[in-house]
Amino acid sequence: AQSVTQLDSQVPVFEEAPVELRCNYSSSVSVYLFWYVQYPNQGLQLLLKYLSGSTLVKGINGFEAEFNKSQTSFHLRKPSVHISDTAEYFCAVSSLGFQKLVFGTGTRLLVSP
Amino acid sequence: DTGVSQNPRHKITKRGQNVTFRCDPISEHNRLYWYRQTLGQGPEFLTYFQNEAQLEKSRLLSDRFSAERPKGSFSTLEIQRTEQGDSAMYLCASSLTPTGRNTEAFFGQGTRLTVV
């Protein structure tokens, strides 16, 4: 079984500042890792994914994440945030069979001017 | 292709009534998933289909819940005798059978159920 921990329920940040959203996972088998973004009353949009290869993954909207196997982490970063990045961000894990995604509880990113 | 489509977007029902939601996946996707998301939580897996076969069901899917995908295309999720605890956003997602770089799920906009 897998589990995901997103320790920060809310992260306030000023526009143009850098941000890091933390994600730690637990699994007894190899996993794939994902970050999704959810805007109010919307579904989830994939930001980026780690399947294999380079541990630094670049995604859409200037986001990137680094897979750290020894620390079982997959933190999401953006060097300069915009007001439009205000949303809920979910980290998720799946086994290599990709039968289902296990999500964390989410981190609300609040960007203010 | 317009992506994963879910109908209705919103549903308000009285406790004890039955409701049915529909999901139309991306046309070439053979896998279809259902998730439930309650306020302030991440989505929780309910069930998934490979073509028309339902391959896994979560223990969250009580006997009041049933999902079908009769011809391997659209899917329906029915909840019988709804309870207030069923109030949630029901999300549908679809994917190809994962092979390398195509491993990802595409989500619909969800159906928000309110049981009063």
Short mmCIF file of C-alpha atoms in Angstrom, two decimals:
data_model
loop_
_atom_site.label_atom_id
_atom_site.label_comp_id
_atom_site.label_asym_id
_atom_site.label_seq_id
_atom_site.Cartn_x
_atom_site.Cartn_y
_atom_site.Cartn_z
CA ALA A 1 0.00 0.00 0.00
CA GLN A 2 1.07 3.56 -0.61
CA SER A 3 0.46 6.80 1.27
CA VAL A 4 1.23 10.47 0.66
CA THR A 5 1.85 13.21 3.21
CA GLN A 6 1.56 16.87 2.39
CA LEU A 7 2.52 18.55 5.64
CA ASP A 8 1.55 22.09 4.65
CA SER A 9 -2.19 22.58 4.37
CA GLN A 10 -1.74 26.18 3.27
CA VAL A 11 1.21 28.17 1.93
CA PRO A 12 0.88 31.97 1.65
CA VAL A 13 3.38 33.70 -0.59
CA PHE A 14 3.81 37.06 -2.29
CA GLU A 15 3.71 37.40 -6.05
CA GLU A 16 7.09 36.86 -7.77
CA ALA A 17 8.49 35.07 -4.71
CA PRO A 18 9.74 31.46 -4.94
CA VAL A 19 7.69 28.64 -3.44
CA GLU A 20 8.18 25.01 -2.44
CA LEU A 21 5.31 22.64 -1.71
CA ARG A 22 6.40 19.56 0.19
CA CYS A 23 5.39 15.97 -0.52
CA ASN A 24 6.58 12.79 1.16
CA TYR A 25 5.39 9.31 0.26
CA SER A 26 5.52 5.82 1.67
CA SER A 27 5.56 2.65 -0.39
CA SER A 28 6.96 -0.86 -0.21
CA VAL A 29 7.28 -1.03 -4.00
CA SER A 30 8.59 1.22 -6.74
CA VAL A 31 6.26 4.08 -7.60
CA TYR A 32 5.36 6.75 -10.08
CA LEU A 33 4.85 10.26 -8.67
CA PHE A 34 2.58 13.08 -9.82
CA TRP A 35 1.60 16.64 -9.00
CA TYR A 36 -1.88 17.87 -9.91
CA VAL A 37 -3.43 21.34 -9.60
CA GLN A 38 -7.10 21.97 -8.89
CA TYR A 39 -8.82 25.32 -9.36
CA PRO A 40 -12.14 25.97 -7.51
CA ASN A 41 -14.98 23.70 -8.62
CA GLN A 42 -12.80 22.14 -11.29
CA GLY A 43 -11.22 18.77 -11.92
CA LEU A 44 -7.52 18.06 -11.62
CA GLN A 45 -4.88 19.08 -14.15
CA LEU A 46 -1.54 17.32 -14.33
CA LEU A 47 1.41 19.60 -13.62
CA LEU A 48 4.20 17.05 -13.92
CA LYS A 49 5.12 13.43 -13.34
CA TYR A 50 8.10 11.29 -12.44
CA LEU A 51 8.17 7.88 -14.09
CA SER A 52 11.89 7.13 -14.37
CA GLY A 53 15.18 8.68 -15.42
CA SER A 54 16.25 12.18 -14.41
CA THR A 55 15.15 13.01 -10.88
CA LEU A 56 14.48 16.64 -11.79
CA VAL A 57 11.21 16.89 -13.64
CA LYS A 58 9.92 20.00 -15.36
CA GLY A 59 6.23 20.59 -15.87
CA ILE A 60 3.76 23.15 -17.11
CA ASN A 61 3.46 26.76 -15.94
CA GLY A 62 7.10 26.92 -14.82
CA PHE A 63 6.80 24.26 -12.10
CA GLU A 64 9.43 21.62 -11.42
CA ALA A 65 9.86 18.83 -8.89
CA GLU A 66 12.72 16.68 -7.69
CA PHE A 67 12.40 13.00 -6.84
CA ASN A 68 14.54 12.00 -3.87
CA LYS A 69 14.36 8.26 -3.32
CA SER A 70 16.42 8.19 -0.12
CA GLN A 71 14.18 10.80 1.50
CA THR A 72 11.02 9.48 -0.22
CA SER A 73 10.16 13.02 -1.25
CA PHE A 74 8.86 14.75 -4.35
CA HIS A 75 8.75 18.47 -3.56
CA LEU A 76 7.25 20.93 -6.03
CA ARG A 77 8.98 24.25 -6.72
CA LYS A 78 8.47 27.40 -8.72
CA PRO A 79 11.06 30.19 -8.79
CA SER A 80 8.54 33.03 -9.20
CA VAL A 81 4.81 32.66 -8.59
CA HIS A 82 1.91 34.58 -10.13
CA ILE A 83 -1.48 35.48 -8.75
CA SER A 84 -2.95 32.93 -11.16
CA ASP A 85 -1.06 30.12 -9.39
CA THR A 86 -3.48 30.41 -6.46
CA ALA A 87 -5.05 26.94 -6.30
CA GLU A 88 -5.00 23.59 -4.50
CA TYR A 89 -2.05 21.34 -5.28
CA PHE A 90 -2.14 17.58 -4.83
CA CYS A 91 0.75 15.15 -4.77
CA ALA A 92 -0.09 11.58 -5.80
CA VAL A 93 1.61 8.21 -6.06
CA SER A 94 0.84 5.03 -7.95
CA SER A 95 2.39 1.62 -8.27
CA LEU A 96 4.03 0.80 -11.60
CA GLY A 97 0.84 -0.92 -12.75
CA PHE A 98 -0.92 2.45 -12.47
CA GLN A 99 -4.17 0.88 -11.28
CA LYS A 100 -4.98 3.89 -9.11
CA LEU A 101 -3.60 7.12 -7.71
CA VAL A 102 -3.22 7.70 -3.98
CA PHE A 103 -3.45 11.40 -3.20
CA GLY A 104 -2.26 13.57 -0.34
CA THR A 105 -4.64 15.92 1.42
CA GLY A 106 -3.51 18.87 -0.68
CA THR A 107 -1.76 22.20 -0.15
CA ARG A 108 -3.56 25.45 -0.81
CA LEU A 109 -1.20 27.97 -2.40
CA LEU A 110 -2.31 31.55 -1.75
CA VAL A 111 -0.48 34.17 -3.82
CA SER A 112 -1.02 37.77 -2.85
CA PRO A 113 0.17 40.99 -4.55
CA ASP B 1 -11.37 15.54 -28.40
CA THR B 2 -12.73 17.70 -25.60
CA GLY B 3 -11.36 15.60 -22.76
CA VAL B 4 -13.20 13.70 -20.06
CA SER B 5 -16.82 14.79 -19.78
CA GLN B 6 -18.99 14.35 -16.69
CA ASN B 7 -22.72 14.92 -16.33
CA PRO B 8 -24.41 16.43 -14.51
CA ARG B 9 -21.98 18.99 -13.05
CA HIS B 10 -24.17 19.47 -10.00
CA LYS B 11 -26.83 17.31 -8.39
CA ILE B 12 -28.95 18.04 -5.34
CA THR B 13 -31.00 15.14 -4.05
CA LYS B 14 -33.03 14.24 -1.00
CA ARG B 15 -31.74 11.63 1.38
CA GLY B 16 -32.91 8.18 0.38
CA GLN B 17 -33.16 8.93 -3.35
CA ASN B 18 -31.08 7.21 -6.02
CA VAL B 19 -28.71 9.16 -8.25
CA THR B 20 -26.73 8.27 -11.36
CA PHE B 21 -23.74 10.06 -12.81
CA ARG B 22 -22.26 9.65 -16.26
CA CYS B 23 -18.66 9.84 -17.44
CA ASP B 24 -17.49 9.96 -21.06
CA PRO B 25 -13.75 9.30 -21.23
CA ILE B 26 -11.28 10.41 -23.88
CA SER B 27 -12.26 8.27 -26.84
CA GLU B 28 -9.15 6.11 -27.25
CA HIS B 29 -8.65 5.54 -23.50
CA ASN B 30 -9.35 1.99 -22.36
CA ARG B 31 -9.04 2.67 -18.63
CA LEU B 32 -11.61 4.60 -16.65
CA TYR B 33 -11.46 5.51 -12.96
CA TRP B 34 -13.88 6.92 -10.38
CA TYR B 35 -12.74 8.95 -7.38
CA ARG B 36 -14.57 10.73 -4.57
CA GLN B 37 -13.37 14.00 -3.07
CA THR B 38 -14.81 15.46 0.10
CA LEU B 39 -14.25 19.04 1.23
CA GLY B 40 -10.67 19.74 2.20
CA GLN B 41 -9.43 16.29 1.21
CA GLY B 42 -7.64 14.75 -1.70
CA PRO B 43 -9.49 12.47 -4.11
CA GLU B 44 -10.00 8.89 -2.92
CA PHE B 45 -10.06 5.96 -5.32
CA LEU B 46 -13.37 4.16 -5.75
CA THR B 47 -13.01 1.82 -8.71
CA TYR B 48 -11.50 1.36 -12.16
CA PHE B 49 -12.28 -0.37 -15.43
CA GLN B 50 -10.08 -1.81 -18.13
CA ASN B 51 -12.39 -1.70 -21.13
CA GLU B 52 -15.69 -3.11 -19.81
CA ALA B 53 -14.15 -5.14 -16.98
CA GLN B 54 -14.25 -3.69 -13.47
CA LEU B 55 -10.86 -4.74 -12.13
CA GLU B 56 -10.65 -3.14 -8.69
CA LYS B 57 -13.08 -1.73 -6.15
CA SER B 58 -12.20 0.18 -3.01
CA ARG B 59 -13.79 -0.78 0.28
CA LEU B 60 -15.20 2.76 0.17
CA LEU B 61 -17.54 1.46 -2.51
CA SER B 62 -20.32 0.14 -0.29
CA ASP B 63 -23.11 -2.06 -1.59
CA ARG B 64 -25.17 1.10 -2.24
CA PHE B 65 -22.68 2.08 -4.95
CA SER B 66 -22.47 0.44 -8.34
CA ALA B 67 -20.46 1.34 -11.40
CA GLU B 68 -20.76 0.04 -14.93
CA ARG B 69 -19.02 0.46 -18.23
CA PRO B 70 -21.18 -1.67 -20.49
CA LYS B 71 -19.41 -1.33 -23.82
CA GLY B 72 -16.04 -0.12 -22.68
CA SER B 73 -16.89 3.46 -23.54
CA PHE B 74 -18.90 5.66 -21.15
CA SER B 75 -19.42 4.72 -17.52
CA THR B 76 -22.15 5.30 -14.96
CA LEU B 77 -21.89 5.50 -11.19
CA GLU B 78 -25.12 4.91 -9.28
CA ILE B 79 -25.69 5.57 -5.61
CA GLN B 80 -28.79 4.02 -4.10
CA ARG B 81 -30.55 5.29 -0.97
CA THR B 82 -28.29 8.32 -0.71
CA GLU B 83 -27.07 9.48 2.69
CA GLN B 84 -25.79 12.89 3.74
CA GLY B 85 -22.31 11.40 4.00
CA ASP B 86 -22.40 10.77 0.25
CA SER B 87 -22.18 14.52 -0.37
CA ALA B 88 -18.92 15.00 -2.26
CA MET B 89 -17.37 15.71 -5.63
CA TYR B 90 -17.28 12.59 -7.80
CA LEU B 91 -14.41 12.66 -10.25
CA CYS B 92 -13.93 10.51 -13.31
CA ALA B 93 -10.58 10.01 -15.01
CA SER B 94 -9.36 8.04 -18.00
CA SER B 95 -6.04 6.81 -19.32
CA LEU B 96 -4.44 4.51 -21.83
CA THR B 97 -3.07 1.22 -20.54
CA PRO B 98 0.23 2.53 -19.19
CA THR B 99 3.27 1.89 -21.34
CA GLY B 100 6.17 4.18 -20.60
CA ARG B 101 5.75 7.88 -21.07
CA ASN B 102 1.98 7.80 -21.64
CA THR B 103 1.34 6.93 -17.99
CA GLU B 104 -1.03 9.61 -16.75
CA ALA B 105 -4.70 10.06 -15.96
CA PHE B 106 -6.88 12.84 -17.34
CA PHE B 107 -9.64 14.07 -15.06
CA GLY B 108 -13.09 15.43 -15.78
CA GLN B 109 -14.52 18.46 -14.02
CA GLY B 110 -16.48 16.32 -11.62
CA THR B 111 -20.06 16.00 -10.44
CA ARG B 112 -20.81 17.72 -7.16
CA LEU B 113 -23.45 15.83 -5.19
CA THR B 114 -25.33 17.45 -2.33
CA VAL B 115 -27.64 15.25 -0.27
CA VAL B 116 -30.18 17.22 1.77
#
